[in-house]
XYZ file of N, CA, C and O in Angstrom:
512
model
N 167.994 94.304 135.986
C 169.148 95.172 135.964
C 168.730 96.631 136.064
O 169.294 97.383 136.820
N 167.716 97.049 135.336
C 167.258 98.429 135.401
C 166.701 98.740 136.783
O 166.873 99.835 137.288
N 166.058 97.783 137.426
C 165.530 97.996 138.770
C 166.632 98.457 139.710
O 166.449 99.396 140.471
N 167.807 97.824 139.651
C 168.906 98.227 140.528
C 169.360 99.635 140.198
O 169.666 100.413 141.075
N 169.391 100.001 138.911
C 169.770 101.350 138.519
C 168.791 102.358 139.105
O 169.179 103.368 139.644
N 167.523 102.075 139.021
C 166.514 102.989 139.557
C 166.655 103.139 141.065
O 166.478 104.205 141.591
N 166.973 102.071 141.737
C 167.135 102.149 143.188
C 168.351 102.983 143.578
O 168.380 103.584 144.606
N 169.377 102.998 142.735
C 170.571 103.774 143.033
C 170.316 105.260 142.822
O 170.836 106.096 143.531
N 169.520 105.620 141.837
C 169.249 107.014 141.511
C 167.783 107.333 141.770
O 166.951 107.257 140.875
N 167.439 107.693 143.004
C 166.034 107.927 143.339
C 165.504 109.229 142.749
O 166.256 110.125 142.420
N 164.206 109.304 142.647
C 163.557 110.542 142.227
C 162.971 111.217 143.469
O 162.733 110.571 144.479
N 162.719 112.541 143.399
C 162.138 113.234 144.550
C 160.720 112.747 144.847
O 159.972 112.402 143.936
N 160.372 112.739 146.111
C 159.014 112.377 146.527
C 158.054 113.511 146.185
O 158.478 114.652 145.977
N 156.776 113.202 146.162
C 155.742 114.192 145.891
C 154.782 114.254 147.064
O 154.494 113.229 147.696
N 154.270 115.444 147.354
C 153.335 115.612 148.466
C 152.093 114.756 148.232
O 151.566 114.682 147.129
N 151.653 114.045 149.277
C 150.490 113.167 149.194
C 150.802 111.776 148.689
O 149.940 110.900 148.720
N 152.033 111.552 148.258
C 152.419 110.258 147.702
C 152.517 109.197 148.802
O 153.000 109.475 149.888
N 152.058 107.978 148.480
C 152.160 106.854 149.413
C 153.405 106.054 149.060
O 153.601 105.660 147.917
N 154.267 105.826 150.058
C 155.541 105.140 149.881
C 155.562 103.859 150.696
O 154.793 103.711 151.642
N 156.467 102.959 150.338
C 156.660 101.712 151.068
C 158.125 101.597 151.444
O 159.002 101.920 150.647
N 158.393 101.140 152.664
C 159.773 100.939 153.113
C 160.236 99.572 152.622
O 159.617 98.546 152.919
N 161.328 99.556 151.842
C 161.855 98.316 151.274
C 163.355 98.223 151.509
O 164.021 99.227 151.712
N 163.869 97.005 151.440
C 165.318 96.772 151.554
C 165.927 96.810 150.166
O 165.458 96.161 149.248
N 167.015 97.603 150.009
C 167.724 97.734 148.735
C 168.785 96.650 148.628
O 169.169 96.047 149.632
N 169.292 96.397 147.419
C 170.348 95.389 147.234
C 171.587 95.651 148.104
O 172.283 94.726 148.485
N 171.816 96.925 148.465
C 172.969 97.277 149.306
C 172.791 96.816 150.750
O 173.738 96.831 151.523
N 171.563 96.450 151.120
C 171.273 96.056 152.495
C 170.608 97.166 153.292
O 170.062 96.921 154.358
N 170.643 98.397 152.801
C 169.979 99.496 153.502
C 168.492 99.488 153.175
O 168.053 98.822 152.238
N 167.723 100.215 153.957
C 166.292 100.340 153.712
C 165.988 101.772 153.318
O 166.633 102.701 153.783
N 164.966 101.935 152.483
C 164.542 103.260 152.068
C 163.151 103.191 151.486
O 162.573 102.118 151.328
N 162.620 104.372 151.170
C 161.264 104.446 150.654
C 161.243 104.223 149.151
O 162.112 104.682 148.422
N 160.225 103.481 148.699
C 160.043 103.176 147.288
C 158.602 103.456 146.899
O 157.732 103.654 147.750
N 158.374 103.425 145.602
C 157.028 103.612 145.078
C 156.892 102.806 143.795
O 157.844 102.167 143.371
N 155.741 102.866 143.200
C 155.512 102.135 141.953
C 154.728 100.877 142.220
O 154.629 100.416 143.351
N 154.175 100.283 141.161
C 153.339 99.090 141.319
C 154.075 97.926 141.973
O 153.493 97.149 142.703
N 155.384 97.811 141.718
C 156.128 96.711 142.336
C 157.185 97.245 143.314
O 158.122 96.536 143.647
N 157.009 98.502 143.760
C 157.933 99.126 144.724
C 159.374 99.049 144.241
O 160.288 98.757 144.996
N 159.576 99.317 142.944
C 160.910 99.175 142.382
C 161.627 100.500 142.134
O 162.730 100.511 141.611
N 161.015 101.622 142.514
C 161.627 102.916 142.268
C 161.901 103.619 143.593
O 160.976 103.924 144.346
N 163.173 103.847 143.907
C 163.541 104.536 145.146
C 163.073 105.984 145.089
O 163.048 106.606 144.033
N 162.703 106.510 146.249
C 162.198 107.871 146.351
C 163.009 108.613 147.397
O 163.227 108.112 148.504
N 163.461 109.815 147.059
C 164.242 110.647 147.961
C 163.292 111.510 148.796
O 162.467 112.240 148.243
N 163.405 111.408 150.115
C 162.581 112.194 151.023
C 163.513 113.137 151.787
O 164.340 112.684 152.573
N 163.408 114.458 151.569
C 164.317 115.394 152.233
C 164.110 115.445 153.751
O 163.019 115.152 154.249
N 165.162 115.834 154.470
C 165.030 116.017 155.908
C 163.991 117.096 156.177
O 163.752 117.969 155.357
N 163.365 117.003 157.333
C 162.305 117.897 157.808
C 160.976 117.705 157.082
O 160.047 118.466 157.297
N 160.875 116.682 156.226
C 159.599 116.351 155.594
C 158.724 115.636 156.616
O 159.194 114.773 157.351
N 157.452 115.990 156.669
C 156.499 115.344 157.574
C 155.865 114.161 156.859
O 155.410 114.285 155.720
N 155.853 113.013 157.547
C 155.308 111.776 157.003
C 154.290 111.199 157.977
O 154.430 111.351 159.195
N 153.312 110.497 157.456
C 152.399 109.719 158.277
C 152.781 108.261 158.076
O 152.623 107.720 156.975
N 153.341 107.629 159.132
C 153.735 106.223 159.064
C 152.563 105.359 159.489
O 151.913 105.641 160.492
N 152.326 104.279 158.746
C 151.258 103.336 159.062
C 151.840 101.935 159.105
O 152.636 101.565 158.244
N 151.454 101.165 160.111
C 151.929 99.790 160.227
C 153.234 99.665 160.988
O 154.043 98.781 160.696
N 153.437 100.543 161.967
C 154.652 100.468 162.786
C 154.590 99.186 163.611
O 153.604 98.929 164.296
N 155.629 98.382 163.512
C 155.667 97.083 164.188
C 155.725 97.188 165.704
O 156.133 98.204 166.268
N 155.309 96.117 166.364
C 155.231 96.060 167.821
C 156.572 96.351 168.497
O 156.617 97.050 169.500
N 157.668 95.832 167.960
C 158.985 96.038 168.566
C 159.330 97.519 168.614
O 159.761 98.031 169.651
N 159.137 98.227 167.517
C 159.425 99.673 167.465
C 158.438 100.430 168.339
O 158.825 101.361 169.060
N 157.171 100.045 168.333
C 156.168 100.736 169.162
C 156.553 100.675 170.631
O 156.501 101.692 171.336
N 156.959 99.500 171.100
C 157.334 99.356 172.505
C 158.627 100.105 172.824
O 158.717 100.779 173.839
N 159.622 99.992 171.942
C 160.918 100.634 172.184
C 160.820 102.157 172.173
O 161.544 102.826 172.921
N 159.929 102.700 171.348
C 159.852 104.162 171.183
C 158.650 104.793 171.870
O 158.525 106.017 171.899
N 157.756 103.975 172.408
C 156.578 104.511 173.082
C 155.620 105.209 172.133
O 155.135 106.300 172.425
N 155.358 104.581 170.986
C 154.485 105.170 169.972
C 153.417 104.173 169.564
O 153.461 103.009 169.951
N 152.467 104.641 168.756
C 151.395 103.781 168.268
C 151.710 103.178 166.911
O 152.787 103.381 166.352
N 150.727 102.471 166.359
C 150.887 101.811 165.052
C 150.874 102.821 163.910
O 151.411 102.564 162.839
N 150.265 103.989 164.141
C 150.207 105.071 163.155
C 150.709 106.335 163.841
O 150.206 106.704 164.904
N 151.695 106.974 163.235
C 152.294 108.179 163.831
C 152.718 109.153 162.754
O 153.184 108.745 161.687
N 152.584 110.450 163.038
C 153.178 111.457 162.168
C 154.598 111.684 162.661
O 154.836 111.829 163.863
N 155.544 111.681 161.728
C 156.967 111.812 162.053
C 157.593 112.867 161.144
O 156.987 113.320 160.186
N 158.841 113.214 161.486
C 159.621 114.139 160.670
C 160.878 113.404 160.223
O 161.568 112.786 161.037
N 161.171 113.459 158.935
C 162.381 112.830 158.398
C 163.603 113.580 158.918
O 163.609 114.800 158.964
N 164.631 112.837 159.323
C 165.847 113.444 159.862
C 167.055 112.631 159.426
O 166.918 111.636 158.726
N 168.229 113.057 159.837
C 169.481 112.347 159.528
C 170.213 112.118 160.835
O 170.308 113.005 161.673
N 170.763 110.916 160.999
C 171.559 110.588 162.176
C 173.016 110.975 161.926
O 173.502 110.912 160.797
N 173.712 111.354 162.971
C 175.117 111.756 162.849
C 176.048 110.559 162.714
O 176.912 110.539 161.868
N 175.898 109.566 163.573
C 176.817 108.428 163.571
C 176.212 107.191 162.956
O 175.022 107.120 162.686
N 177.064 106.205 162.721
C 176.602 104.925 162.211
C 176.604 104.868 160.700
O 176.701 105.886 160.028
N 176.455 103.661 160.179
C 176.514 103.486 158.724
C 175.250 103.952 157.991
O 175.291 104.257 156.819
N 174.110 103.992 158.676
C 172.848 104.380 158.047
C 172.390 105.699 158.650
O 172.252 105.821 159.857
N 172.150 106.683 157.814
C 171.838 108.046 158.269
C 170.352 108.378 158.252
O 169.900 109.186 159.044
N 169.569 107.799 157.329
C 168.152 108.147 157.215
C 167.392 107.667 158.440
O 167.501 106.508 158.847
N 166.601 108.588 159.021
C 165.867 108.286 160.248
C 164.609 109.143 160.298
O 164.413 110.034 159.464
N 163.767 108.867 161.289
C 162.597 109.703 161.553
C 162.603 110.096 163.027
O 163.187 109.423 163.869
N 161.923 111.216 163.303
C 161.776 111.696 164.675
C 160.291 111.717 165.004
O 159.488 112.323 164.294
N 159.919 111.009 166.071
C 158.533 110.983 166.535
C 158.225 112.266 167.307
O 159.137 112.977 167.733
N 156.949 112.537 167.533
C 156.548 113.749 168.252
C 157.062 113.769 169.691
O 157.217 114.832 170.277
N 157.384 112.587 170.254
C 157.928 112.544 171.617
C 159.446 112.791 171.645
O 160.077 112.707 172.690
N 160.043 113.075 170.455
C 161.465 113.384 170.375
C 162.364 112.198 170.067
O 163.548 112.375 169.774
N 161.836 110.997 170.117
C 162.627 109.805 169.836
C 162.987 109.745 168.354
O 162.121 109.897 167.498
N 164.278 109.525 168.072
C 164.736 109.352 166.694
C 165.127 107.897 166.485
O 165.730 107.283 167.360
N 164.793 107.379 165.298
C 165.074 105.975 165.010
C 165.446 105.828 163.534
O 164.822 106.438 162.654
N 166.456 105.025 163.275
C 166.907 104.752 161.919
C 165.832 103.992 161.149
O 165.112 103.164 161.726
N 165.738 104.254 159.845
C 164.805 103.490 159.017
C 165.119 102.001 159.062
O 164.237 101.164 158.863
N 166.374 101.662 159.339
C 166.799 100.257 159.408
C 166.047 99.468 160.482
O 165.931 98.248 160.395
N 165.552 100.150 161.497
C 164.897 99.458 162.612
C 163.432 99.136 162.345
O 162.816 98.381 163.092
N 162.871 99.704 161.295
C 161.473 99.435 160.965
C 161.348 98.152 160.156
O 162.275 97.742 159.466
N 160.157 97.526 160.244
C 159.868 96.343 159.445
C 159.660 96.749 157.995
O 159.057 97.786 157.700
N 160.170 95.918 157.111
C 159.968 96.098 155.683
C 158.471 96.074 155.400
O 157.721 95.327 156.020
N 158.019 96.930 154.485
C 156.607 96.982 154.142
C 155.844 98.089 154.844
O 154.683 98.349 154.513
N 156.474 98.764 155.802
C 155.863 99.922 156.457
C 155.459 100.919 155.376
O 156.180 101.097 154.391
N 154.312 101.570 155.527
C 153.908 102.565 154.539
C 154.002 103.966 155.132
O 153.887 104.150 156.340
N 154.228 104.930 154.249
C 154.332 106.328 154.654
C 153.657 107.187 153.605
O 153.736 106.904 152.413
N 152.994 108.237 154.064
C 152.390 109.209 153.164
C 153.077 110.539 153.427
O 153.237 110.939 154.582
N 153.497 111.213 152.348
C 154.119 112.528 152.480
C 153.032 113.525 152.874
O 152.092 113.755 152.116
N 153.152 114.097 154.073
C 152.170 115.061 154.571
C 152.551 116.473 154.122
O 151.722 117.211 153.607
N 153.804 116.860 154.361
C 154.243 118.212 153.997
C 155.752 118.250 153.897
O 156.456 117.600 154.674
N 156.233 119.024 152.942
C 157.664 119.237 152.799
C 158.090 120.397 153.688
O 157.268 121.231 154.057
N 159.389 120.475 153.998
C 159.864 121.586 154.834
C 159.682 122.917 154.112
O 159.690 122.970 152.882
N 159.521 123.975 154.906
C 159.437 125.318 154.331
C 160.778 125.672 153.722
O 161.820 125.382 154.293
N 160.772 126.278 152.568
C 162.010 126.724 151.944
C 162.460 127.993 152.652
O 161.707 128.959 152.733
N 163.675 127.942 153.171
C 164.226 129.098 153.871
C 164.922 130.008 152.879
O 165.631 129.552 151.997
N 164.748 131.311 153.057
C 165.455 132.286 152.239
C 166.605 132.816 153.087
O 166.390 133.417 154.137
N 167.800 132.540 152.637
C 168.988 133.000 153.348
C 169.239 134.460 152.998
O 168.984 134.885 151.874
N 169.767 135.252 153.945
C 170.027 136.665 153.676
C 170.882 136.896 152.428
O 170.659 137.839 151.694
N 171.837 136.024 152.149
C 172.699 136.188 150.983
C 171.931 135.984 149.679
O 172.360 136.447 148.626
N 170.776 135.318 149.738
C 169.981 135.064 148.538
C 169.085 136.240 148.160
O 168.510 136.261 147.091
N 168.934 137.203 149.059
C 168.038 138.327 148.831
C 168.866 139.559 148.496
O 169.746 139.942 149.247
N 168.577 140.160 147.367
C 169.283 141.383 146.991
C 168.821 142.517 147.897
O 167.627 142.705 148.125
N 169.760 143.271 148.425
C 169.434 144.380 149.314
C 168.964 145.555 148.465
O 169.674 146.001 147.568
N 167.773 146.027 148.740
C 167.211 147.163 148.027
C 167.379 148.412 148.889
O 167.108 148.377 150.090
N 167.832 149.501 148.294
C 167.946 150.730 149.085
C 166.557 151.199 149.529
O 165.578 151.050 148.809
N 166.501 151.706 150.733
C 165.244 152.205 151.274
C 164.825 153.479 150.542
O 165.657 154.337 150.256
N 163.538 153.574 150.239
C 163.036 154.777 149.603
C 162.300 155.598 150.656
O 161.498 155.046 151.408
N 162.604 156.878 150.705
C 161.927 157.716 151.720
C 160.435 157.826 151.418
O 160.014 157.817 150.269
N 159.653 157.889 152.473
C 158.214 158.072 152.339
C 157.896 159.548 152.529
O 158.356 160.171 153.486
N 157.135 160.112 151.638
C 156.733 161.534 151.732
C 155.228 161.598 151.868
O 154.488 160.873 151.200
N 154.787 162.490 152.709
C 153.350 162.640 152.917
C 152.752 163.616 151.969
O 153.323 164.432 151.380
């Protein structure tokens, strides 16, 4: 029972962490961690991952190898939004990958500072 609760409320991923793609009770697939892969992990969009063990069907359909660096993204349409983008531009839903695929968090996206978040400081004149 607690396992299902943990899968519903994921924790943030950590840089360098090794994750496994698993099927959740809801039928969707997502990244998990832990000794028995029972804890869902949230991976933000634009996070760079190294995927290992990409199945033959996906490799042929997307023109990629068994190991690829990808970027986490979100799809606009369809019931499942979590996806990755390969370096060749191909995007694919996590649902299309074989269960058990592993991923390592390579790098998180750069935090952007929006202009509204920065207090405007008055310019001070420079005197020689």
